[in-house]
Coordinates of C-alpha atoms in Angstrom, one line a residue:
M1 CA 3.3 -44.0 -7.1
R2 CA 3.2 -45.9 -3.8
V3 CA 0.9 -44.4 -1.3
R4 CA 3.5 -44.4 1.4
F5 CA 5.2 -41.5 -0.5
L6 CA 2.1 -39.4 0.1
A7 CA 3.3 -37.8 3.3
M8 CA 6.7 -36.9 1.8
S9 CA 4.9 -35.4 -1.2
A10 CA 2.7 -33.2 0.9
I11 CA 5.6 -32.1 3.1
L12 CA 7.6 -31.1 0.0
I13 CA 4.6 -29.2 -1.4
S14 CA 4.1 -27.4 1.9
L15 CA 7.8 -26.5 2.0
I16 CA 7.6 -24.9 -1.4
A17 CA 4.7 -22.8 -0.1
C18 CA 6.9 -21.9 3.0
T19 CA 9.9 -20.8 1.0
K20 CA 8.3 -19.2 -2.1
D21 CA 9.3 -15.5 -2.7
F22 CA 6.1 -13.7 -3.7
D23 CA 6.1 -10.8 -6.1
E24 CA 3.9 -8.2 -4.5
T25 CA 3.5 -6.3 -7.7
A26 CA 2.4 -9.3 -9.8
G27 CA -1.0 -9.1 -11.5
P28 CA -3.5 -11.9 -12.1
A29 CA -2.1 -15.2 -13.2
V30 CA -4.3 -15.4 -16.3
G31 CA -4.2 -12.7 -19.0
R32 CA -7.5 -11.2 -20.2
P33 CA -8.0 -10.6 -23.9
A34 CA -9.5 -7.3 -25.1
G35 CA -11.8 -6.1 -27.8
D36 CA -13.8 -8.8 -29.5
E37 CA -12.2 -11.3 -27.3
K38 CA -13.8 -9.9 -24.2
I39 CA -16.6 -12.4 -24.2
L40 CA -16.6 -16.2 -24.7
N41 CA -18.9 -18.9 -25.9
I42 CA -21.5 -19.6 -23.2
P43 CA -20.4 -22.6 -21.2
E44 CA -23.0 -25.3 -20.5
G45 CA -24.6 -24.7 -17.2
A46 CA -23.9 -20.9 -17.1
S47 CA -26.2 -19.1 -14.6
A48 CA -28.9 -16.9 -16.0
G49 CA -29.2 -13.3 -15.0
V50 CA -25.7 -12.8 -13.7
L51 CA -22.3 -11.9 -15.2
A52 CA -18.9 -11.2 -13.8
V53 CA -17.5 -7.9 -15.0
K54 CA -13.9 -6.8 -14.7
V55 CA -13.6 -3.1 -15.2
T56 CA -10.5 -1.0 -16.0
P57 CA -8.5 0.8 -13.3
A58 CA -9.6 4.1 -14.7
A59 CA -13.2 3.1 -14.5
V60 CA -12.9 2.1 -10.9
E61 CA -11.7 5.6 -10.0
R62 CA -14.8 7.0 -11.6
I63 CA -17.1 4.4 -10.0
E64 CA -15.7 5.1 -6.5
Q65 CA -16.0 8.8 -6.9
G66 CA -19.8 8.1 -7.1
V67 CA -20.7 11.4 -8.7
T68 CA -23.7 10.1 -10.7
R69 CA -24.0 6.7 -9.2
S70 CA -27.2 5.2 -7.8
E71 CA -25.9 2.8 -5.2
G72 CA -26.3 -0.8 -6.2
T73 CA -27.7 -0.4 -9.7
R74 CA -25.4 2.0 -11.6
S75 CA -21.7 2.6 -11.9
G76 CA -21.5 6.3 -12.6
V77 CA -19.6 5.5 -15.8
E78 CA -21.9 6.5 -18.7
S79 CA -20.9 3.8 -21.2
I80 CA -21.3 1.0 -18.5
D81 CA -24.6 2.5 -17.3
L82 CA -26.0 2.5 -20.9
S83 CA -25.3 -1.2 -21.1
L84 CA -26.8 -1.8 -17.6
D85 CA -30.0 0.0 -18.7
E86 CA -30.2 -2.1 -21.9
I87 CA -30.2 -5.4 -20.0
R88 CA -32.5 -4.2 -17.2
T89 CA -29.9 -4.5 -14.5
W90 CA -31.2 -4.5 -10.9
G91 CA -27.8 -5.0 -9.2
F92 CA -24.3 -3.9 -10.0
A93 CA -21.8 -4.1 -7.1
R94 CA -18.3 -5.0 -6.3
M95 CA -17.7 -8.7 -6.0
F96 CA -15.1 -8.8 -3.2
R97 CA -15.0 -6.7 0.0
D98 CA -13.1 -7.2 3.3
E99 CA -12.6 -3.8 4.8
P100 CA -9.5 -4.4 7.0
F101 CA -7.7 -6.0 4.1
E102 CA -8.7 -3.5 1.4
A103 CA -5.1 -2.7 0.5
D104 CA -4.3 -6.3 -0.1
L105 CA -7.5 -6.8 -2.3
R106 CA -6.4 -3.7 -4.3
A107 CA -2.9 -4.9 -4.7
A108 CA -4.2 -8.2 -6.1
G109 CA -6.6 -6.4 -8.5
L110 CA -9.7 -7.9 -6.8
H111 CA -11.3 -4.5 -6.5
L112 CA -11.7 -4.5 -10.3
W113 CA -14.3 -7.3 -10.2
Y114 CA -18.0 -6.5 -10.2
V115 CA -21.2 -8.6 -10.5
A116 CA -24.1 -7.5 -12.7
R117 CA -27.4 -9.0 -11.9
F118 CA -30.4 -8.6 -14.3
D119 CA -33.6 -10.2 -15.5
S120 CA -33.0 -13.9 -16.0
E121 CA -35.0 -13.8 -19.2
V122 CA -32.4 -11.6 -20.9
D123 CA -30.2 -13.6 -23.3
L124 CA -26.8 -14.1 -21.7
R125 CA -24.8 -13.5 -24.9
R126 CA -26.7 -10.3 -25.5
A127 CA -26.0 -9.1 -22.0
A128 CA -22.3 -10.0 -22.3
R129 CA -22.0 -8.2 -25.6
A130 CA -23.8 -5.1 -24.2
L131 CA -21.4 -4.9 -21.2
S132 CA -18.3 -5.6 -23.2
S133 CA -19.1 -2.8 -25.6
S134 CA -17.9 -0.3 -23.0
E135 CA -14.3 0.8 -23.2
S136 CA -14.4 0.9 -19.4
V137 CA -14.9 -2.9 -19.3
A138 CA -11.8 -5.1 -19.6
W139 CA -13.5 -8.5 -19.4
V140 CA -16.9 -10.1 -19.1
E141 CA -17.4 -13.7 -17.8
Y142 CA -20.2 -16.1 -17.4
M143 CA -20.7 -17.6 -14.0
R144 CA -21.7 -21.0 -12.5
P145 CA -22.2 -22.1 -8.9
P146 CA -20.0 -24.9 -7.5
V147 CA -21.5 -28.5 -7.4
R148 CA -23.1 -29.5 -4.2
P149 CA -21.2 -32.6 -2.8
S150 CA -24.4 -34.7 -2.7
R151 CA -24.3 -34.5 -6.5
R152 CA -20.9 -36.1 -6.6
R153 CA -20.2 -39.7 -5.7
L154 CA -20.6 -40.1 -2.0
L155 CA -21.3 -43.6 -0.9
S156 CA -22.1 -44.9 2.6
A157 CA -21.3 -48.6 3.2
A158 CA -22.2 -51.2 5.8
D159 CA -19.9 -51.6 8.8
P160 CA -17.4 -54.5 8.1
G161 CA -16.5 -54.9 11.7
S162 CA -13.2 -54.3 13.3
V163 CA -10.0 -54.1 11.2
R164 CA -7.3 -55.0 13.6
V165 CA -4.7 -52.3 14.2
D166 CA -1.5 -53.4 15.8
G167 CA 0.2 -51.0 18.2
A168 CA -2.5 -48.3 17.9
P169 CA -1.2 -45.1 19.5
C170 CA -4.7 -43.8 20.5
N171 CA -7.7 -45.0 22.5
D172 CA -10.3 -43.9 20.0
P173 CA -12.5 -47.0 19.3
G174 CA -13.1 -46.2 15.6
L175 CA -9.4 -46.1 14.8
D176 CA -9.4 -49.9 14.1
K177 CA -11.7 -49.2 11.2
Q178 CA -9.6 -46.4 9.7
W179 CA -7.5 -48.7 7.5
H180 CA -6.4 -45.8 5.3
Y181 CA -4.2 -44.6 8.2
H182 CA -2.6 -48.0 8.9
N183 CA -3.4 -50.9 6.7
T184 CA -2.5 -54.3 8.1
G185 CA -3.9 -56.2 5.1
T186 CA -6.7 -57.8 7.2
L187 CA -9.5 -56.0 5.4
Y188 CA -10.9 -58.2 2.6
G189 CA -9.2 -57.3 -0.7
S190 CA -6.6 -55.0 0.8
K191 CA -2.8 -55.1 0.8
A192 CA -0.7 -54.3 3.8
G193 CA 0.9 -50.9 3.5
A194 CA -1.7 -49.3 1.2
D195 CA -2.1 -46.5 3.7
V196 CA -0.7 -43.1 4.5
S197 CA 1.8 -44.4 7.1
L198 CA 0.1 -42.2 9.8
F199 CA 1.4 -44.1 12.8
D200 CA 4.9 -43.4 11.8
A201 CA 4.1 -39.7 11.1
W202 CA 2.5 -39.3 14.6
K203 CA 5.8 -40.3 16.2
V204 CA 7.2 -37.0 14.8
C205 CA 4.1 -34.7 14.9
S206 CA 0.3 -35.1 15.5
G207 CA -0.8 -31.5 14.9
D208 CA -0.4 -28.0 16.2
E209 CA -3.1 -25.5 17.3
S210 CA -1.6 -22.6 15.4
V211 CA -2.4 -24.3 12.0
V212 CA -5.8 -23.6 10.5
V213 CA -7.5 -25.6 7.7
A214 CA -10.4 -23.9 6.0
V215 CA -13.0 -26.5 4.9
L216 CA -14.9 -25.1 1.9
D217 CA -18.0 -27.4 1.8
E218 CA -21.3 -27.8 3.5
P219 CA -21.2 -26.5 7.1
V220 CA -19.2 -28.5 9.6
Q221 CA -21.1 -29.7 12.7
Y222 CA -19.0 -27.6 15.0
D223 CA -20.5 -29.1 18.2
H224 CA -19.8 -32.7 17.2
P225 CA -18.2 -34.3 20.3
D226 CA -15.3 -35.5 18.2
L227 CA -14.7 -32.2 16.5
E228 CA -15.6 -29.4 18.9
A229 CA -12.3 -29.1 20.6
N230 CA -10.5 -28.7 17.3
M231 CA -12.8 -26.1 15.8
W232 CA -11.3 -22.7 14.9
I233 CA -12.4 -19.7 17.1
N234 CA -12.8 -16.4 15.3
T235 CA -10.9 -13.6 16.9
F236 CA -11.1 -11.3 13.9
D237 CA -14.8 -10.5 13.7
S238 CA -17.0 -9.2 16.5
D239 CA -20.0 -11.0 15.2
S240 CA -20.6 -14.0 17.5
K241 CA -22.4 -15.8 14.7
L242 CA -19.1 -16.2 12.9
R243 CA -17.5 -18.0 15.8
H244 CA -16.4 -21.1 13.9
G245 CA -16.6 -19.9 10.3
A246 CA -19.1 -18.3 7.9
N247 CA -21.8 -18.9 5.3
F248 CA -20.9 -17.6 1.9
T249 CA -24.1 -18.3 0.1
T250 CA -25.4 -15.0 1.3
S251 CA -24.3 -11.6 0.0
T252 CA -22.3 -11.0 3.1
P253 CA -20.7 -13.6 5.4
G254 CA -23.4 -15.0 7.7
A255 CA -23.9 -17.7 10.3
L256 CA -23.4 -21.3 9.3
N257 CA -26.8 -22.7 8.3
W258 CA -27.8 -26.4 8.6
N259 CA -31.5 -25.7 8.2
Y260 CA -31.7 -25.1 4.4
R261 CA -33.2 -27.1 1.6
D262 CA -31.6 -26.9 -1.8
S263 CA -33.4 -26.5 -5.1
F264 CA -34.0 -30.3 -5.1
G265 CA -35.5 -30.2 -1.7
E266 CA -32.6 -31.9 -0.1
A267 CA -31.0 -31.1 3.3
P268 CA -27.2 -31.1 3.8
T269 CA -25.6 -34.5 3.6
G270 CA -23.0 -34.0 6.3
H271 CA -20.2 -33.8 3.6
G272 CA -18.4 -31.0 5.4
T273 CA -18.4 -32.9 8.7
H274 CA -17.1 -36.1 6.9
V275 CA -14.2 -34.1 5.5
A276 CA -13.4 -32.3 8.8
G277 CA -13.2 -35.6 10.8
T278 CA -10.5 -36.9 8.5
I279 CA -8.4 -33.8 9.0
A280 CA -8.9 -33.1 12.7
A281 CA -11.2 -35.4 14.7
V282 CA -9.8 -35.2 18.2
N283 CA -7.3 -37.9 18.9
G284 CA -6.9 -39.8 22.2
N285 CA -10.2 -38.6 23.7
G286 CA -11.7 -42.1 23.9
K287 CA -14.4 -41.2 21.3
G288 CA -15.1 -42.2 17.8
V289 CA -12.3 -41.8 15.2
C290 CA -9.0 -40.1 14.8
G291 CA -8.0 -37.1 12.6
I292 CA -4.8 -37.1 10.7
A293 CA -3.7 -33.8 12.4
G294 CA -6.1 -34.2 15.4
G295 CA -3.4 -33.9 18.1
M296 CA -2.8 -36.5 20.8
N297 CA -4.4 -37.2 24.2
G298 CA -7.3 -34.9 23.4
R299 CA -5.4 -31.8 22.7
G300 CA -2.9 -30.1 20.2
G301 CA -4.9 -30.6 17.0
V302 CA -5.0 -28.3 14.1
K303 CA -8.1 -26.1 13.8
I304 CA -11.0 -26.4 11.4
M305 CA -12.5 -23.2 9.9
S306 CA -15.9 -24.0 8.4
C307 CA -16.6 -22.1 5.2
Q308 CA -20.1 -22.9 3.9
V309 CA -20.3 -22.6 0.1
F310 CA -23.6 -24.5 -0.4
G311 CA -27.0 -23.3 0.6
A312 CA -30.6 -23.0 -0.3
K313 CA -29.6 -20.9 -3.3
D314 CA -26.0 -21.6 -4.3
R315 CA -24.1 -18.4 -5.1
E316 CA -21.7 -18.3 -8.0
E317 CA -18.9 -16.5 -6.1
S318 CA -19.2 -18.4 -2.8
V319 CA -15.9 -20.3 -3.3
S320 CA -14.0 -17.2 -4.2
D321 CA -15.5 -15.2 -1.3
A322 CA -14.6 -18.1 1.1
L323 CA -11.0 -18.3 -0.1
I324 CA -10.4 -14.6 0.4
W325 CA -12.1 -14.5 3.8
A326 CA -10.3 -17.5 5.0
A327 CA -6.9 -16.2 3.9
N328 CA -7.5 -13.0 5.7
R329 CA -8.4 -14.8 8.9
G330 CA -5.4 -17.0 9.4
A331 CA -6.1 -20.1 7.3
H332 CA -3.1 -21.9 5.9
I333 CA -4.7 -24.7 3.9
A334 CA -7.9 -24.6 1.8
Q335 CA -9.6 -28.0 1.7
C336 CA -12.0 -28.1 -1.3
S337 CA -13.8 -31.4 -2.1
L338 CA -16.0 -29.8 -4.7
G339 CA -16.2 -29.0 -8.4
Y340 CA -18.4 -27.7 -11.2
S341 CA -20.9 -29.4 -13.4
P342 CA -21.1 -29.7 -16.3
L343 CA -17.3 -30.1 -16.2
F344 CA -15.1 -27.3 -17.3
N345 CA -12.4 -27.7 -19.9
E346 CA -9.2 -25.7 -19.5
Y347 CA -10.3 -22.9 -21.9
D348 CA -13.7 -22.4 -20.3
W349 CA -12.4 -22.4 -16.7
L350 CA -9.3 -20.3 -17.1
N351 CA -11.1 -17.7 -19.2
S352 CA -14.6 -17.7 -17.6
C353 CA -13.7 -18.1 -13.9
G354 CA -11.0 -15.4 -13.8
Y355 CA -12.4 -14.1 -10.5
E356 CA -11.9 -17.6 -9.0
V357 CA -8.4 -17.9 -10.4
D358 CA -7.6 -14.5 -8.8
A359 CA -9.1 -15.7 -5.5
I360 CA -7.0 -18.9 -5.5
D361 CA -3.9 -16.9 -6.3
Y362 CA -4.8 -14.5 -3.4
F363 CA -5.1 -17.4 -0.9
I364 CA -1.8 -18.9 -2.0
E365 CA 0.0 -15.5 -1.6
H366 CA -1.8 -13.9 1.4
A367 CA -2.7 -16.7 3.7
G368 CA -1.0 -16.5 7.1
C369 CA -0.5 -12.8 6.9
D370 CA -2.2 -9.8 8.5
E371 CA -3.6 -6.7 6.8
N372 CA -0.1 -5.2 6.7
G373 CA 1.4 -8.3 5.0
N374 CA 3.2 -9.5 8.2
Q375 CA 3.4 -13.2 8.8
T376 CA 1.1 -14.1 11.8
G377 CA 1.5 -17.9 12.0
P378 CA 3.7 -20.8 11.2
M379 CA 3.6 -20.3 7.4
R380 CA 3.6 -17.4 5.1
G381 CA 1.3 -18.1 2.1
G382 CA -1.2 -20.9 1.7
V383 CA -1.9 -24.3 0.0
V384 CA -5.1 -24.9 -2.0
I385 CA -6.2 -28.6 -2.4
F386 CA -9.0 -29.8 -4.6
A387 CA -10.5 -33.2 -5.2
A388 CA -9.8 -34.4 -8.8
G389 CA -13.4 -35.7 -9.2
N390 CA -15.2 -38.9 -9.8
D391 CA -15.9 -39.2 -13.5
N392 CA -13.2 -41.7 -14.5
T393 CA -11.7 -39.3 -17.1
N394 CA -8.2 -38.2 -17.8
T395 CA -9.4 -34.9 -19.1
P396 CA -8.1 -32.1 -16.8
Q397 CA -10.9 -30.9 -14.5
F398 CA -10.9 -27.5 -13.0
P399 CA -10.2 -26.0 -10.5
A400 CA -8.3 -29.1 -9.5
A401 CA -6.1 -29.0 -12.6
Y402 CA -5.2 -25.3 -12.2
E403 CA -1.4 -25.5 -11.9
P404 CA -1.0 -23.9 -8.5
V405 CA -3.6 -26.2 -6.9
I406 CA -2.9 -29.7 -5.6
A407 CA -5.3 -32.1 -7.3
V408 CA -6.1 -35.3 -5.4
G409 CA -7.1 -38.7 -7.0
S410 CA -8.3 -41.8 -5.2
L411 CA -7.0 -45.3 -4.6
R412 CA -8.4 -48.5 -3.2
P413 CA -6.8 -50.3 -0.2
D414 CA -4.9 -52.6 -2.6
Y415 CA -3.0 -49.7 -4.4
R416 CA -5.4 -49.8 -7.4
K417 CA -7.1 -46.7 -8.8
V418 CA -10.7 -46.4 -7.7
P419 CA -12.7 -47.0 -10.9
S420 CA -14.5 -43.7 -10.7
S421 CA -11.5 -41.5 -9.8
N422 CA -10.3 -39.1 -12.4
Y423 CA -6.7 -39.6 -13.4
G424 CA -3.8 -38.3 -15.6
S425 CA -0.7 -36.2 -15.3
W426 CA -2.7 -33.2 -14.0
V427 CA -3.5 -35.2 -10.8
D428 CA -0.7 -34.4 -8.4
V429 CA -1.1 -37.1 -5.7
C430 CA -3.5 -39.9 -4.7
A431 CA -4.8 -40.9 -1.3
L432 CA -7.1 -43.7 -0.1
G433 CA -10.6 -42.5 -1.0
G434 CA -11.8 -46.0 -1.5
E435 CA -15.1 -47.0 -3.2
S436 CA -17.7 -49.3 -1.9
T437 CA -21.0 -50.5 -3.4
G438 CA -22.3 -51.2 0.1
T439 CA -22.5 -55.0 -0.7
D440 CA -18.8 -56.0 -1.0
G441 CA -17.7 -55.1 2.6
C442 CA -16.2 -51.7 3.1
D443 CA -13.2 -50.2 1.5
A444 CA -14.3 -46.6 2.3
P445 CA -12.7 -44.3 4.9
Y446 CA -14.5 -44.1 8.3
T447 CA -15.1 -40.6 9.6
T448 CA -17.4 -38.2 11.6
D449 CA -21.0 -37.7 10.5
M450 CA -23.6 -35.1 11.5
G451 CA -25.7 -35.7 14.5
G452 CA -22.6 -36.7 16.5
G453 CA -22.3 -40.0 14.6
Y454 CA -19.8 -41.7 12.3
I455 CA -20.0 -43.0 8.7
F456 CA -18.1 -44.8 5.9
A457 CA -17.9 -42.5 2.9
S458 CA -15.8 -42.7 -0.3
G459 CA -14.6 -41.0 -3.4
T460 CA -12.0 -38.3 -4.2
S461 CA -14.0 -36.1 -1.7
M462 CA -12.7 -38.4 1.0
A463 CA -9.2 -38.7 -0.4
C464 CA -8.7 -34.9 -0.6
P465 CA -8.9 -34.3 3.2
Q466 CA -6.3 -36.9 3.8
V467 CA -3.9 -34.8 1.7
S468 CA -5.1 -31.6 3.5
G469 CA -4.5 -33.4 6.9
I470 CA -1.0 -34.4 5.9
A471 CA -0.2 -30.9 4.7
A472 CA -1.4 -29.7 8.0
L473 CA 0.9 -32.1 9.8
A474 CA 3.8 -30.8 7.7
V475 CA 3.0 -27.2 8.6
S476 CA 2.5 -28.3 12.3
Y477 CA 6.0 -29.8 12.3
Y478 CA 7.6 -26.6 11.2
A479 CA 5.4 -24.6 13.6
K480 CA 7.1 -26.5 16.4
M481 CA 10.5 -26.0 14.9
G482 CA 9.8 -22.2 14.3
P483 CA 8.1 -20.3 11.5

C-alpha cells in the first residue's frame, strides 16, 4: 500500500464512524460463556490479588439494594460474599462510574463489572474458581496493566540537520525536519513521496477546534510552548485539577502527575508529549514543529485531551476508565500508542479483557454525545486507534487487532516496512514511524519533547499519532461542512 493513500484511508474510516447507525439495545460485542467456562487459563503476566468479575443483572439489583452490604468489601449477595470471604477480599467495588452518564453506562452493561481485590498470596486460579462458583457471577477475568511506553521501542536519534522542504506553508523552524509530512527524497536513504502528503491536505483543512483527540499515554506536557494553545479545556468537571485531562492510575480521576517513579525507578519518558506534538503541535506560530491537525497561523487546531494511564503503580483498568471518561467529555478520537506484555493472543484478550472490549465499544458508540445521547460536536460516535507494536510478528496483537479498532504499522522513509514493526492482514494502515539506530542518520519523526524541547522518536508509537492526526483532519473537514 502506498503511503500517500493513508489520508484517504483515514477519511473513509472516519466517514464510516460518522454514518454508522448504532443499535442502542446491543449488548457487549463478545459473548461470555457460563458454567465451567466462566474462568480461563491464567495468562502470563496476570496481576496478583485482583480479578474482574461480571455479575448477573439480578445480582446487581441485590447489590445496589445494599441490605446486608458492608461498603467496599461485600456485595450483599450471600453466594458472592462466601467466595469473597474465602479469598480474604479487602475490596469489592464497581469498576466503572461516571455519575452524569449512569444511564449510558447501564445501557452498555458496564454497571455489571466489579473488581475484587484480595491478598496477593492467594492463588489466582483458586480465587477465580471460588468467585465463579456463585450463580450470581456471569464471568471472571484475570487482569493485566498496560505496558508503559518506555518498555516498547522508543529510540532517540542524532539531529541529521535540515531536510529541505520546498513550498513550506508554515514558519515553524522544525518543519524542515518533519520528512514524514512532506518527503522530498533529500534525506539519506529516503524516496520522494514516502510521506502522508500533508501539504496537499492543509490546502483543504488544517484542523478545527471542535475536534478532540484523547491521548491515552503518559501525561502530556500541557504547558509546552508548542502545545499549550491546542490543549483541551475541561468544561464538564468543576475540579480545576482536571483542566486538561486526568490521571487514571488512581481509583478516581485525578490530576495529571509528572512526578512519579515507576516500579523500575524510572520517571516518565515524555512519550505522551511526543505523541501529542505529531497530532496537534501549533502550526504557524514560529516555534518548533507542526502538528498534522495543529491549525494554521497559530490557531484553529484540534484539541488534545491528556489521559494518563501510566503511573507509580499501573492500574489494570486505567485504559478502560480513560476511554469511558474521554467519550463522556467530548473526545472523538482515542489515540493509544500502548499495548500489553507478555503479548495477548486473540483468545486470551477477547476472553480475559472483556471489560476493555466493552470500554472500546462504548467509546466507539458514545463519543461525541451528551448524557442524553444527543450529538454535541462534529461527529456522533468515535474512532479508536492503537499502535500495532514493535515485535516483528504477524501474529495479531491486541487491543490493536480487535476488529473495531484501527491498527497502525510503521514504514521507513523509503516505503519499506520498519524491521521491528508488526505486520499482517490485521494491521489496517501504515504510517511513517521510522526507525533509527542513532548512528545511521535519522529516519525517525521529529516532534515535541517534555521540558519544552523537541526530539526524534520512532516506532509504531510514532506512526499511530500520524493516523490519529489524519483522522482528526477528516473530522475537522466535516466540522466545517456541518456535523
